[in-house]
PDB file of C-alpha atoms in Angstrom:
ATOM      1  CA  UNK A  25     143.085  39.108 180.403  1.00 46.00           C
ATOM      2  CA  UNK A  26     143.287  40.570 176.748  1.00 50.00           C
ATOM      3  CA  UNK A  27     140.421  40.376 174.652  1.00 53.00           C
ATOM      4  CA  UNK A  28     142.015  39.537 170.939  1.00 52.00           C
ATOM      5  CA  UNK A  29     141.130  36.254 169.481  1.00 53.00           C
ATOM      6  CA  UNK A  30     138.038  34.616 168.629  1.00 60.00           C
ATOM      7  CA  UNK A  31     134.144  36.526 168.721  1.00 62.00           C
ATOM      8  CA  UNK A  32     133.127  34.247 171.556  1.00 57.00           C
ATOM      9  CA  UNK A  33     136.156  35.822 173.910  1.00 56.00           C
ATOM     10  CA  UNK A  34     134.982  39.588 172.461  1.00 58.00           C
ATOM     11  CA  UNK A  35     131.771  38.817 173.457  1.00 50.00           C
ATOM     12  CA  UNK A  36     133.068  37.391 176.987  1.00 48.00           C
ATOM     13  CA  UNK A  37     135.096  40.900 177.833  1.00 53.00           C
ATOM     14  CA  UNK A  38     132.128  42.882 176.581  1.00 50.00           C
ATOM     15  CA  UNK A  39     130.058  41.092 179.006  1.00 51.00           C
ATOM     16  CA  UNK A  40     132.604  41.476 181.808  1.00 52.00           C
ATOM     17  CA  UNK A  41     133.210  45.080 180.889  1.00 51.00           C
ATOM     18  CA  UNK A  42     129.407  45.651 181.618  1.00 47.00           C
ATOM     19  CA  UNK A  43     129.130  44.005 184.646  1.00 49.00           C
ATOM     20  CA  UNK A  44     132.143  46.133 185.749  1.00 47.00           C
ATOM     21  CA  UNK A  45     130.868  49.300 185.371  1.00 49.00           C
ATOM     22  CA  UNK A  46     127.621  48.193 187.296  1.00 60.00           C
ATOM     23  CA  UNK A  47     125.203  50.503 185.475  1.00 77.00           C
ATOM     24  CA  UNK A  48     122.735  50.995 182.765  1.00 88.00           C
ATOM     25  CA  UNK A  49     124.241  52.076 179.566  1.00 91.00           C
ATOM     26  CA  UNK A  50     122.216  54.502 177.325  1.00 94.00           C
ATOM     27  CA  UNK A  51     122.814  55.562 173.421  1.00 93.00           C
ATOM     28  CA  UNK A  52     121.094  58.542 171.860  1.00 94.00           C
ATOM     29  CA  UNK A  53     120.545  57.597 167.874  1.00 92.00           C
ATOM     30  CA  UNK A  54     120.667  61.227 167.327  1.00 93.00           C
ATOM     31  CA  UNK A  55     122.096  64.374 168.752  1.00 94.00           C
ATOM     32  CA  UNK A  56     119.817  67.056 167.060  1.00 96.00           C
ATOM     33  CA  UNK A  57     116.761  67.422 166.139  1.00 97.00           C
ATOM     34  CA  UNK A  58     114.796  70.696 163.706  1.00 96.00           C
ATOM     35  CA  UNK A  59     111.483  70.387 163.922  1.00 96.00           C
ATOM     36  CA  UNK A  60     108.386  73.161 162.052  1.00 97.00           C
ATOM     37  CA  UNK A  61     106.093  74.513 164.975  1.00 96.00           C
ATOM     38  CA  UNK A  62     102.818  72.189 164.991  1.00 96.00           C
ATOM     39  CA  UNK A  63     104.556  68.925 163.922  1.00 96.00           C
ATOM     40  CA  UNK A  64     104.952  65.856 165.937  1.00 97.00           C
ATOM     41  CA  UNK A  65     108.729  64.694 166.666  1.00 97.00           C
ATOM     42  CA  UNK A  66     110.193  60.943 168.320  1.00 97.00           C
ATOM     43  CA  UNK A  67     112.952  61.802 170.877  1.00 97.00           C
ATOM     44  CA  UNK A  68     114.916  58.505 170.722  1.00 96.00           C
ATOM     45  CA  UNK A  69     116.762  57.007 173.717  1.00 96.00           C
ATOM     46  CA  UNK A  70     118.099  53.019 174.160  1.00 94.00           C
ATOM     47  CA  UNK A  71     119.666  51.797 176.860  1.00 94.00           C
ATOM     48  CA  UNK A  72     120.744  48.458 177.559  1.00 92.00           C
ATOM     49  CA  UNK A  73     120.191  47.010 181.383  1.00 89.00           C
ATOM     50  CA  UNK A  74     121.495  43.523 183.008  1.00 87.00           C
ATOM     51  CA  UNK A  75     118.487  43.456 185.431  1.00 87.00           C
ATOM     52  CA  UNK A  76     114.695  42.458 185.272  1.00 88.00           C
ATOM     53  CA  UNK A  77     113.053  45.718 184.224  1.00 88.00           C
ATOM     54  CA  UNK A  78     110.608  45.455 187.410  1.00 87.00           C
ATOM     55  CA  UNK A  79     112.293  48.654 189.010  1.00 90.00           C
ATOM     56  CA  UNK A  80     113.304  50.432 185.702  1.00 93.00           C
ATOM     57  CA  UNK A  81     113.195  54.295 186.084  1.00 94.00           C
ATOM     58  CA  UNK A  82     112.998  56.824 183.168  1.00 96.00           C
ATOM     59  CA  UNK A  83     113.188  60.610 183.302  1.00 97.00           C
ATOM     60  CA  UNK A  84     113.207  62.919 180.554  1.00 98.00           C
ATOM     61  CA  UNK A  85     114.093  66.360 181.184  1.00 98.00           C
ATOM     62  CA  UNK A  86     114.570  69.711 179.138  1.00 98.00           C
ATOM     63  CA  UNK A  87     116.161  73.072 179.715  1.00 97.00           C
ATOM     64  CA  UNK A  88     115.166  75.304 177.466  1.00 96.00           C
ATOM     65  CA  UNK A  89     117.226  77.392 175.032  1.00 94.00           C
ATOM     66  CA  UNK A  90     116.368  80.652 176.467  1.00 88.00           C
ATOM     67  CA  UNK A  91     116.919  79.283 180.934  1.00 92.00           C
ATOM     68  CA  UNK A  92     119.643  76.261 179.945  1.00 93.00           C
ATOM     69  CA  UNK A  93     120.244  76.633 183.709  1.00 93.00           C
ATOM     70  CA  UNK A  94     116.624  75.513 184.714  1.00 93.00           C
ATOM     71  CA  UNK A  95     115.650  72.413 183.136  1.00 95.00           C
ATOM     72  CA  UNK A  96     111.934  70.692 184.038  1.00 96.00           C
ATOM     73  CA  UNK A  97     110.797  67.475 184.200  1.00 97.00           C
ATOM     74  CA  UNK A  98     109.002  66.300 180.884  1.00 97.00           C
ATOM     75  CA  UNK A  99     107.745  62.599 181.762  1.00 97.00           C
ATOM     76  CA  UNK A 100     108.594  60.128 184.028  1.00 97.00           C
ATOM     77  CA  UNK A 101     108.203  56.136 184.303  1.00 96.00           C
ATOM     78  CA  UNK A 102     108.888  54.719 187.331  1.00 94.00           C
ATOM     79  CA  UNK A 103     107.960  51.360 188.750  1.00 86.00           C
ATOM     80  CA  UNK A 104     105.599  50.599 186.173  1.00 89.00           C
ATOM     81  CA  UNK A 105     103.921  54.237 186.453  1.00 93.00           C
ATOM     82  CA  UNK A 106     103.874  57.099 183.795  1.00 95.00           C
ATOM     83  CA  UNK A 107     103.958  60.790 185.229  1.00 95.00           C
ATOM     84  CA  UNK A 108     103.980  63.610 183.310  1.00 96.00           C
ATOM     85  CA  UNK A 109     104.174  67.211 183.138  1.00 96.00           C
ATOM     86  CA  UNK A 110     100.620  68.345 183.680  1.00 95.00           C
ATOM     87  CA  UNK A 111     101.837  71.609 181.332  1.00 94.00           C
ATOM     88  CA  UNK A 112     102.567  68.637 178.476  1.00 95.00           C
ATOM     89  CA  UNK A 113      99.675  66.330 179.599  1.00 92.00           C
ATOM     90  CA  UNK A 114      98.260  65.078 176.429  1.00 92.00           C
ATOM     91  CA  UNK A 115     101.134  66.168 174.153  1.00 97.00           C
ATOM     92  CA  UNK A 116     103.619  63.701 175.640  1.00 97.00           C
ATOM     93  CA  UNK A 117     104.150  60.309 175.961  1.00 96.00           C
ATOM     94  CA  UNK A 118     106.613  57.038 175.943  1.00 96.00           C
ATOM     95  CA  UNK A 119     107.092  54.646 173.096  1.00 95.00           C
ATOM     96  CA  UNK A 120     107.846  51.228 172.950  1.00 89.00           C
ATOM     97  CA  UNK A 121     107.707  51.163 177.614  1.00 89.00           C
ATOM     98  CA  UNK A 122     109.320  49.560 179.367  1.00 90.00           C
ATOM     99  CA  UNK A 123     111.936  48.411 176.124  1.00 90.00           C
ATOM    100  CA  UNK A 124     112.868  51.851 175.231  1.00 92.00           C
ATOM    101  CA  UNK A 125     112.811  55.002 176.392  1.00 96.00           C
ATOM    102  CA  UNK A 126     111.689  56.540 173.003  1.00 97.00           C
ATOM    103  CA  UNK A 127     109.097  59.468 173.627  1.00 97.00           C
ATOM    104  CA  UNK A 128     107.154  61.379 171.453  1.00 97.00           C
ATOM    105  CA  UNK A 129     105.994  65.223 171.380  1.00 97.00           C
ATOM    106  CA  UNK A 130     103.106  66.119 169.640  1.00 97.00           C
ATOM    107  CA  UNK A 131     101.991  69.437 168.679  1.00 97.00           C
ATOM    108  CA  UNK A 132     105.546  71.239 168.849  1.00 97.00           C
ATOM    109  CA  UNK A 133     105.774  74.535 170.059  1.00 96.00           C
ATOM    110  CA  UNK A 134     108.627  77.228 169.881  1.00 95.00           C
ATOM    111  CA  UNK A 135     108.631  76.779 173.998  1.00 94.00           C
ATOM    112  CA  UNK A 136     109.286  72.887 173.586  1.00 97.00           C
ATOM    113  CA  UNK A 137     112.934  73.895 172.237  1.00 97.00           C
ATOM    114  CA  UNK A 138     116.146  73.011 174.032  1.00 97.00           C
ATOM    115  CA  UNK A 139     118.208  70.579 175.643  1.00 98.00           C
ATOM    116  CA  UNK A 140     116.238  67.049 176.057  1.00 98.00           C
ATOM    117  CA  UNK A 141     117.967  64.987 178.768  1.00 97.00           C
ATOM    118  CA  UNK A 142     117.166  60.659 178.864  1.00 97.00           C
ATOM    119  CA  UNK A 143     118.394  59.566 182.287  1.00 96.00           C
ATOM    120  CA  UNK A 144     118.077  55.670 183.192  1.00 95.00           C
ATOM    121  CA  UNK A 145     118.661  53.542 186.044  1.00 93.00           C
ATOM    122  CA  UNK A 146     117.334  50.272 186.921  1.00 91.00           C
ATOM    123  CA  UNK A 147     118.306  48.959 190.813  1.00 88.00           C
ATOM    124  CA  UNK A 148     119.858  46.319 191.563  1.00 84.00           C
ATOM    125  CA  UNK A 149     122.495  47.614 189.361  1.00 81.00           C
ATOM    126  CA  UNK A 150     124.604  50.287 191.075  1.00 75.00           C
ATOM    127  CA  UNK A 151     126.497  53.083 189.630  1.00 75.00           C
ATOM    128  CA  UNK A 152     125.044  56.483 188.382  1.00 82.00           C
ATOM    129  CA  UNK A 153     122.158  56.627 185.860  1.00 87.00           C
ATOM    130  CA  UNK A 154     122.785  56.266 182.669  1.00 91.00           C
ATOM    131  CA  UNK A 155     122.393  59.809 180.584  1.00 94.00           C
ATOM    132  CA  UNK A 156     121.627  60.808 177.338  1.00 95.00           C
ATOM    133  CA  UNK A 157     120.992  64.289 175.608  1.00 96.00           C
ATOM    134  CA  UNK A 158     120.061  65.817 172.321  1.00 97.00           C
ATOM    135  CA  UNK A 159     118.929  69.398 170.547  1.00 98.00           C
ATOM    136  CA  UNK A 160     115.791  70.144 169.621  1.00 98.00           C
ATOM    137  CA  UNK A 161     115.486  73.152 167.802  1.00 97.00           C
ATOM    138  CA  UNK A 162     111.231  73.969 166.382  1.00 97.00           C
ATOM    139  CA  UNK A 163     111.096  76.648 163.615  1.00 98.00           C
ATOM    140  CA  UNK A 164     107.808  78.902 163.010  1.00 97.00           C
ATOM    141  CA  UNK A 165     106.997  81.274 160.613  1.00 97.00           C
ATOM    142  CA  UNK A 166     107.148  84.933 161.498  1.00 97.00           C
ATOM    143  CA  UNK A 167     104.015  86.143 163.782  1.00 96.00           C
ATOM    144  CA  UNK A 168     101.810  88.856 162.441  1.00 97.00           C
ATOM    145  CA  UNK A 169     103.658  92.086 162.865  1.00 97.00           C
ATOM    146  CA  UNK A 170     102.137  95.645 164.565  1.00 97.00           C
ATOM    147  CA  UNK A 171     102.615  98.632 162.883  1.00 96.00           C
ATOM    148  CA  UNK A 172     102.477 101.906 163.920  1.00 95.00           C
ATOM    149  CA  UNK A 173     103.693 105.871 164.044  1.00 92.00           C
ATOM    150  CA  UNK A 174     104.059 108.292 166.044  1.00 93.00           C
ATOM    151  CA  UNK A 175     105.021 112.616 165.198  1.00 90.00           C
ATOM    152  CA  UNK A 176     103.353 115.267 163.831  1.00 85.00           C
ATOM    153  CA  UNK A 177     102.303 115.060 159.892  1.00 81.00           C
ATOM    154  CA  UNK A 178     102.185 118.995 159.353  1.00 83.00           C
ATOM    155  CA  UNK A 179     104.913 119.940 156.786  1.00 87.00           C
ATOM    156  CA  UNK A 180     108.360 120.311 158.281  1.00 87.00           C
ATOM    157  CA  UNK A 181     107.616 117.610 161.099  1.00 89.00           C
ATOM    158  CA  UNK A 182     108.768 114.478 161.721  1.00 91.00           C
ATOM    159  CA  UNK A 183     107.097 111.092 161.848  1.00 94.00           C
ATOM    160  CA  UNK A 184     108.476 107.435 163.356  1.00 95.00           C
ATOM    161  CA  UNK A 185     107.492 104.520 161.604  1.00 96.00           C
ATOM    162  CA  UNK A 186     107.962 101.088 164.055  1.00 96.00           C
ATOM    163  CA  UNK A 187     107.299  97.744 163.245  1.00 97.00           C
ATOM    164  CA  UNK A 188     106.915  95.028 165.944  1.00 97.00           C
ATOM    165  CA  UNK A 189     107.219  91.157 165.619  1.00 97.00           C
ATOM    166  CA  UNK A 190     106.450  88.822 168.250  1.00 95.00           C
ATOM    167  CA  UNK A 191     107.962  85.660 167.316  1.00 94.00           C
ATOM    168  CA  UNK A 192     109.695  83.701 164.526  1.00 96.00           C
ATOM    169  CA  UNK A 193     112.270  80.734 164.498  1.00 96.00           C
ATOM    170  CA  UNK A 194     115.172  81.762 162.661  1.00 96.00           C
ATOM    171  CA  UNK A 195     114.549  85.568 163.965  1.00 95.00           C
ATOM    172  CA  UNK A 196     112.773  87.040 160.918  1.00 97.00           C
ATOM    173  CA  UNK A 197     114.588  90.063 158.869  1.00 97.00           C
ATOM    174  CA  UNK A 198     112.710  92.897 159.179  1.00 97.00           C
ATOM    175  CA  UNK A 199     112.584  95.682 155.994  1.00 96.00           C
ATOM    176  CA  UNK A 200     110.415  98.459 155.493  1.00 97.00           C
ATOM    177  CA  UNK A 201     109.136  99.974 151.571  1.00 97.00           C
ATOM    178  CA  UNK A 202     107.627 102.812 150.858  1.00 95.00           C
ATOM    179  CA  UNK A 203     105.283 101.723 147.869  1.00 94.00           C
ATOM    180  CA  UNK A 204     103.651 104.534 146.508  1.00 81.00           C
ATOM    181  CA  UNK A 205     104.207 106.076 143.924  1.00 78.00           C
ATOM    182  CA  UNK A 206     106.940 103.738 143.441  1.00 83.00           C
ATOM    183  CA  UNK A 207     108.455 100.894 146.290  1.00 90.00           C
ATOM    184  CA  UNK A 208     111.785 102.384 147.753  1.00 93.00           C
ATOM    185  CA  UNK A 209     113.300 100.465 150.613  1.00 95.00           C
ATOM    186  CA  UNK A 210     114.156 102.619 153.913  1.00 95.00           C
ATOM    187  CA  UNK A 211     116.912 102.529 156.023  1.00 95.00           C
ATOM    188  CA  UNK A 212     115.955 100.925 159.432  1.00 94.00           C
ATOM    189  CA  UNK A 213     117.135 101.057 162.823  1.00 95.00           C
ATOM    190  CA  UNK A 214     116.663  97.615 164.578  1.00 94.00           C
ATOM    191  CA  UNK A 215     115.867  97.691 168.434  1.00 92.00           C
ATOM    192  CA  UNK A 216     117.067  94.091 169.400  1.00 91.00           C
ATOM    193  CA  UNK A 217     116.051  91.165 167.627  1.00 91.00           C
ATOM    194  CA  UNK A 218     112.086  91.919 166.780  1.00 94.00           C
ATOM    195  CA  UNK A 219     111.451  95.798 166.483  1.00 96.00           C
ATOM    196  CA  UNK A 220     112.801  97.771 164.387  1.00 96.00           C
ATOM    197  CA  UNK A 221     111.817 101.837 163.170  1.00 96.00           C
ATOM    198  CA  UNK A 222     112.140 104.565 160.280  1.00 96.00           C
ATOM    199  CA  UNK A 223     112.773 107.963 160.931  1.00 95.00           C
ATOM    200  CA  UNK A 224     111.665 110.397 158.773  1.00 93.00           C
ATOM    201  CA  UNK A 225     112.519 114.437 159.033  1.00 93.00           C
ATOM    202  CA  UNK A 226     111.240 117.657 157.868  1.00 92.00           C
ATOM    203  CA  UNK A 227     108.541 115.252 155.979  1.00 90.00           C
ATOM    204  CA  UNK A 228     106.469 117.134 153.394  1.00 90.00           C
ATOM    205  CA  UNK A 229     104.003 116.148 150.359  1.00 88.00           C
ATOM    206  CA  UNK A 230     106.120 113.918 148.877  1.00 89.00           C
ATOM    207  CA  UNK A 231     106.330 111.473 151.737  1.00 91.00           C
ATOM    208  CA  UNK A 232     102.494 110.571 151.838  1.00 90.00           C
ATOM    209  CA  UNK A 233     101.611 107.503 150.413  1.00 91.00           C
ATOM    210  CA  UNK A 234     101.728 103.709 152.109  1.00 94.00           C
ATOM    211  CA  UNK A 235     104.786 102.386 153.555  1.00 95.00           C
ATOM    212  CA  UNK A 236     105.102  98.459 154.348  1.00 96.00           C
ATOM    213  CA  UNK A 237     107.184  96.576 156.892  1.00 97.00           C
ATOM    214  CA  UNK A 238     107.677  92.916 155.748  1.00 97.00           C
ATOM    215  CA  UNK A 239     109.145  90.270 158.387  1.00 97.00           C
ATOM    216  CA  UNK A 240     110.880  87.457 156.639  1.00 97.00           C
ATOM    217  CA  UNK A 241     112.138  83.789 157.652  1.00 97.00           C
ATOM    218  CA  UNK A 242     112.709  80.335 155.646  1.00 96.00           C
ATOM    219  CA  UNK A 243     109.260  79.774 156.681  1.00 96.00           C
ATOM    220  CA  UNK A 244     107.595  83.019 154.908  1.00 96.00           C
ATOM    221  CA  UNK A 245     106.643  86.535 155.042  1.00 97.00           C
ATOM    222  CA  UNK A 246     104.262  88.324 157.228  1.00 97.00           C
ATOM    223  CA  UNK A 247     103.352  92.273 156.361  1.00 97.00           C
ATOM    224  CA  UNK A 248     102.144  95.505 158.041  1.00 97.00           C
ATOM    225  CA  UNK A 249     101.314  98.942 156.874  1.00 96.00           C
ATOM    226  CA  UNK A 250     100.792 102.607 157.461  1.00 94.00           C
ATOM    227  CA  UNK A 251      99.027 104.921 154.942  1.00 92.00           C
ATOM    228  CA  UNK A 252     100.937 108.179 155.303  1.00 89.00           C
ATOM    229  CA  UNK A 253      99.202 111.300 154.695  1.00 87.00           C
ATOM    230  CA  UNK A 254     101.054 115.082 155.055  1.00 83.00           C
ATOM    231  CA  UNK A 255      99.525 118.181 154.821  1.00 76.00           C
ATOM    232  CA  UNK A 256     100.641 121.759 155.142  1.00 69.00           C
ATOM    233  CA  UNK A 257      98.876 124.273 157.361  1.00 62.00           C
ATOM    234  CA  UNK A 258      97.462 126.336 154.654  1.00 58.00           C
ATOM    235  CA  UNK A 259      95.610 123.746 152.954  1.00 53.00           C
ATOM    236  CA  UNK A 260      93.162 123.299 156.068  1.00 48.00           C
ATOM    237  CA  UNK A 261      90.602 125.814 155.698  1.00 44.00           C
ATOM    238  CA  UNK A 262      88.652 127.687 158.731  1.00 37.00           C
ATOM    239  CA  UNK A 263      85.837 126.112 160.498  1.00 33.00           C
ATOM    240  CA  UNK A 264      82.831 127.594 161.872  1.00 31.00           C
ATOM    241  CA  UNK A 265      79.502 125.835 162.797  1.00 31.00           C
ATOM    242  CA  UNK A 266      76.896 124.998 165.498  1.00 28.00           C
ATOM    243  CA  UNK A 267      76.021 122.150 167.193  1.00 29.00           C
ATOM    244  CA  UNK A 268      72.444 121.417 168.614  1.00 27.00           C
ATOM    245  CA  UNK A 269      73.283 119.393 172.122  1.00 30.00           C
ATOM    246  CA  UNK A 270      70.325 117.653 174.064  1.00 35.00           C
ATOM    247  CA  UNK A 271      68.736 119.749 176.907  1.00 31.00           C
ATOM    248  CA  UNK A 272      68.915 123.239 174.679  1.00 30.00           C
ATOM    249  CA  UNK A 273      72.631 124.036 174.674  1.00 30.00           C
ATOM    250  CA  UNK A 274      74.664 125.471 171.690  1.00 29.00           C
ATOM    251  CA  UNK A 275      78.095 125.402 170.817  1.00 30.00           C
ATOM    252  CA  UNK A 276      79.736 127.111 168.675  1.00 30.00           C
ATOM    253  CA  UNK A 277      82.836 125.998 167.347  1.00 30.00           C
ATOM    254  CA  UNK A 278      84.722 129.214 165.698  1.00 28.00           C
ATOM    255  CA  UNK A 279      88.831 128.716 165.425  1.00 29.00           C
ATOM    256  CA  UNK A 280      91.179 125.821 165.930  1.00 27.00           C
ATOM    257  CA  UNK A 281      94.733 125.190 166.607  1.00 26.00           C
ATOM    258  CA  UNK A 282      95.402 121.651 165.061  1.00 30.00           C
ATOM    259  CA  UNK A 283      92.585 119.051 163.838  1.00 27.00           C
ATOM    260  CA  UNK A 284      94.015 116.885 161.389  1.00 30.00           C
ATOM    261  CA  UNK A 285      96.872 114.215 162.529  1.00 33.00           C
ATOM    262  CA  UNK A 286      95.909 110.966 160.593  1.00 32.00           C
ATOM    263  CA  UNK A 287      93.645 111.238 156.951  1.00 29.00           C
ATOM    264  CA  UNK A 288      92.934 107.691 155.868  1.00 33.00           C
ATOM    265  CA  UNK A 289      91.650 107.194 152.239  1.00 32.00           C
ATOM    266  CA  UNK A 290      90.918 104.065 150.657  1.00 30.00           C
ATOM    267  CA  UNK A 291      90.913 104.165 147.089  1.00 29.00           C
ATOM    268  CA  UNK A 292      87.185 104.677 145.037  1.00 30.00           C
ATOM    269  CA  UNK A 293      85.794 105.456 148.255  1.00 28.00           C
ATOM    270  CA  UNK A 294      85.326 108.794 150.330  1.00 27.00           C
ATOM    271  CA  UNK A 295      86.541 107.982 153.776  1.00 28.00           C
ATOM    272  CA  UNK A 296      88.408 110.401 155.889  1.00 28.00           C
ATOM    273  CA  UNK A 297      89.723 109.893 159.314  1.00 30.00           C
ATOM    274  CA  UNK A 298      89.757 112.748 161.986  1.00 30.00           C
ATOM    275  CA  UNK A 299      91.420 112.501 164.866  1.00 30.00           C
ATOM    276  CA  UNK A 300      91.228 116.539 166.871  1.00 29.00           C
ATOM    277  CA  UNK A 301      94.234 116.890 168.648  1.00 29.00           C
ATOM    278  CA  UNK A 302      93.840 120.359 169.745  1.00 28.00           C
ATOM    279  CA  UNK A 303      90.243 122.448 169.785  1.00 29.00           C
ATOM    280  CA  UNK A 304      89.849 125.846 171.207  1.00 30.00           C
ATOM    281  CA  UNK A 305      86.048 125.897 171.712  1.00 31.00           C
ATOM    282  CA  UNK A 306      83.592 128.879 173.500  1.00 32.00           C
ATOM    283  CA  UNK A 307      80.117 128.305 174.192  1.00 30.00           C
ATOM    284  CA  UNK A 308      77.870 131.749 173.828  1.00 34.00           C
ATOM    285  CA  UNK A 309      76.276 132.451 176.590  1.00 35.00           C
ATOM    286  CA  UNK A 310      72.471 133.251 176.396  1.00 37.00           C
ATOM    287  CA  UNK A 311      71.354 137.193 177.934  1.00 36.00           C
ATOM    288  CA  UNK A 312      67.948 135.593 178.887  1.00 36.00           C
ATOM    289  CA  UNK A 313      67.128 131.783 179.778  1.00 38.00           C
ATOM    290  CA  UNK A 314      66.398 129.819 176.740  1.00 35.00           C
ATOM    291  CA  UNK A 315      63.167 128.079 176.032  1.00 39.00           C
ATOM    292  CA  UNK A 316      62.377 124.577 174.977  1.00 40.00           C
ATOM    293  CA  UNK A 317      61.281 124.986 170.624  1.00 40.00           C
ATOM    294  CA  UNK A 318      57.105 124.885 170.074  1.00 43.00           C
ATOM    295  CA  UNK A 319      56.347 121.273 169.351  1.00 45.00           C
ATOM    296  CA  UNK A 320      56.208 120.590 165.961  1.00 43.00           C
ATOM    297  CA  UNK A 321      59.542 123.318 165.307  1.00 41.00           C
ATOM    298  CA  UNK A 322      62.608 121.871 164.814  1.00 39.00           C
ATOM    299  CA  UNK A 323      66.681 122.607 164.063  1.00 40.00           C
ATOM    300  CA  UNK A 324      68.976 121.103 162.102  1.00 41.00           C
ATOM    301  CA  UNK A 325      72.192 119.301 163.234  1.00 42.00           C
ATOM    302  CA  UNK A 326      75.287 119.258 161.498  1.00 37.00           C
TER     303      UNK A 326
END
């Protein structure tokens, strides 16, 4: 029978056409979704059933962007009851039960992104559930990044500058300046996505200052730095002094190998930084037992 003519015949084959298929028919309003981290979203899902909504069941799943080949339950209704995810417990829920299927996610997080599946049936009618999907996609802003170095800082050395992000929806560009005494970008060589490094060679004088690694996305700019100090060998001068230890001991420290790595100095204020890589100590050795000071004596410490 051909379904031209009149609306009440259209509406007649529709009707037929449904009961011929046997099965719950579902429409997604939208296909994707963008979302900022922390915001609440509506996943929409209608369907349209022939049969009392007594034994309506409703499951929402999602596989994620980064395992599309392991999706998990989100929230379920079945037979009047609401089940969900204990990991989502209090950030999910239905709208609108048992008429639609609409749920809401509250509280988005970068993890919540991926593939959202609606799948409806509702017995008596036979035939497979009826499936919807859409894309949700949650944006952040770039996490606070770690900087740090590694090499030696004595003239003619070399020193690695890396920079670390841990998260940031689009992936964040990564730069690094040198800022002082005037801001020069650097060449950088990205490991994957999130990490990337400088290199610097046969560093001397004119390398020290502070050097800046900015991560960047749509939704801002998040900033780390290393103060950068270099120093040649002949500008440390020779150290020699004592020590007064508990219990009557004395060292005496009298030549070094290495003692400076990292100076830190913060501008209008003294404050150095010593880290001792390297100290070649020897303790002198008393001819005759040594005996505690008189009361009332006493000896200075450095």
């Amino acid at each position: 029978m051909g379904c031209a003519g009149g609306w009440l015949l259209q509406a007649v084959c529709l009707l037929s056409t449904l009961l011929d298929y046997g099965a719950v028919r579902v429409t997604m309003r939208l296909s994707n979704l963008e979302m900022v981290q922390g915001d609440s979203v509506t996943l929409p899902c209608s369907f349209f059933t022939m049969s009392p909504l007594s034994r309506l069941n409703i499951i929402w799943t999602l596989a994620p962007f980064s395992d599309p080949d392991s999706p998990t339950q989100v929230i379920v209704f079945d037979h009047g009851q609401v089940i969900e995810n204990p990991s989502l417990t209090g950030r999910v829920g239905f709208l609108g039960i048992p008429w639609s299927a609409d749920i809401i996610l509250n509280n988005t997080r970068i993890s919540d992104a991926g593939t959202y599946r609606c799948m409806v049936s509702n017995p008596p009618e036979t035939g497979d559930p009826g499936i919807g999907e859409l894309a949700l996609n949650v944006l952040a802003p770039p996490s606070l990044p770690l900087c740090l170095w590694d090499g030696v800082t004595d003239t003619g050395g070399s020193v690695a500058l890396s920079c670390m992000v841990a998260e940031g929806v689009p992936t964040p560009e990564m730069r690094w300046d040198k800022l002082e005494p005037e801001e020069i970008s650097l060449p950088i060589n990205m490991d994957g996505d999130l990490s990337g490094s400088v290199q610097i060679v046969n560093i001397s004088s004119q390398n020290s200052g502070l050097y800046r690694c900015s991560v960047t996305n749509l939704l801002g700019t998040q900033n780390c730095y290393v103060n950068l100090s270099i120093y040649s060998r002949e500008s440390l001068p020779g150290l020699q002094f004592s020590l007064t230890l508990p219990h009557h001991q004395y060292l005496s420290i009298i030549s070094y190998t290495r003692v400076l790595k990292m100076l830190t100095k913060q501008v209008g204020v003294t404050l150095t930084v010593l880290e001792v890589l390297s100290l070649e100590s020897e303790y002198r050795a008393p001819s005759r037992q040594l005996q505690p000071a008189p009361q009332g004596s006493s000896r200075g410490c450095c």
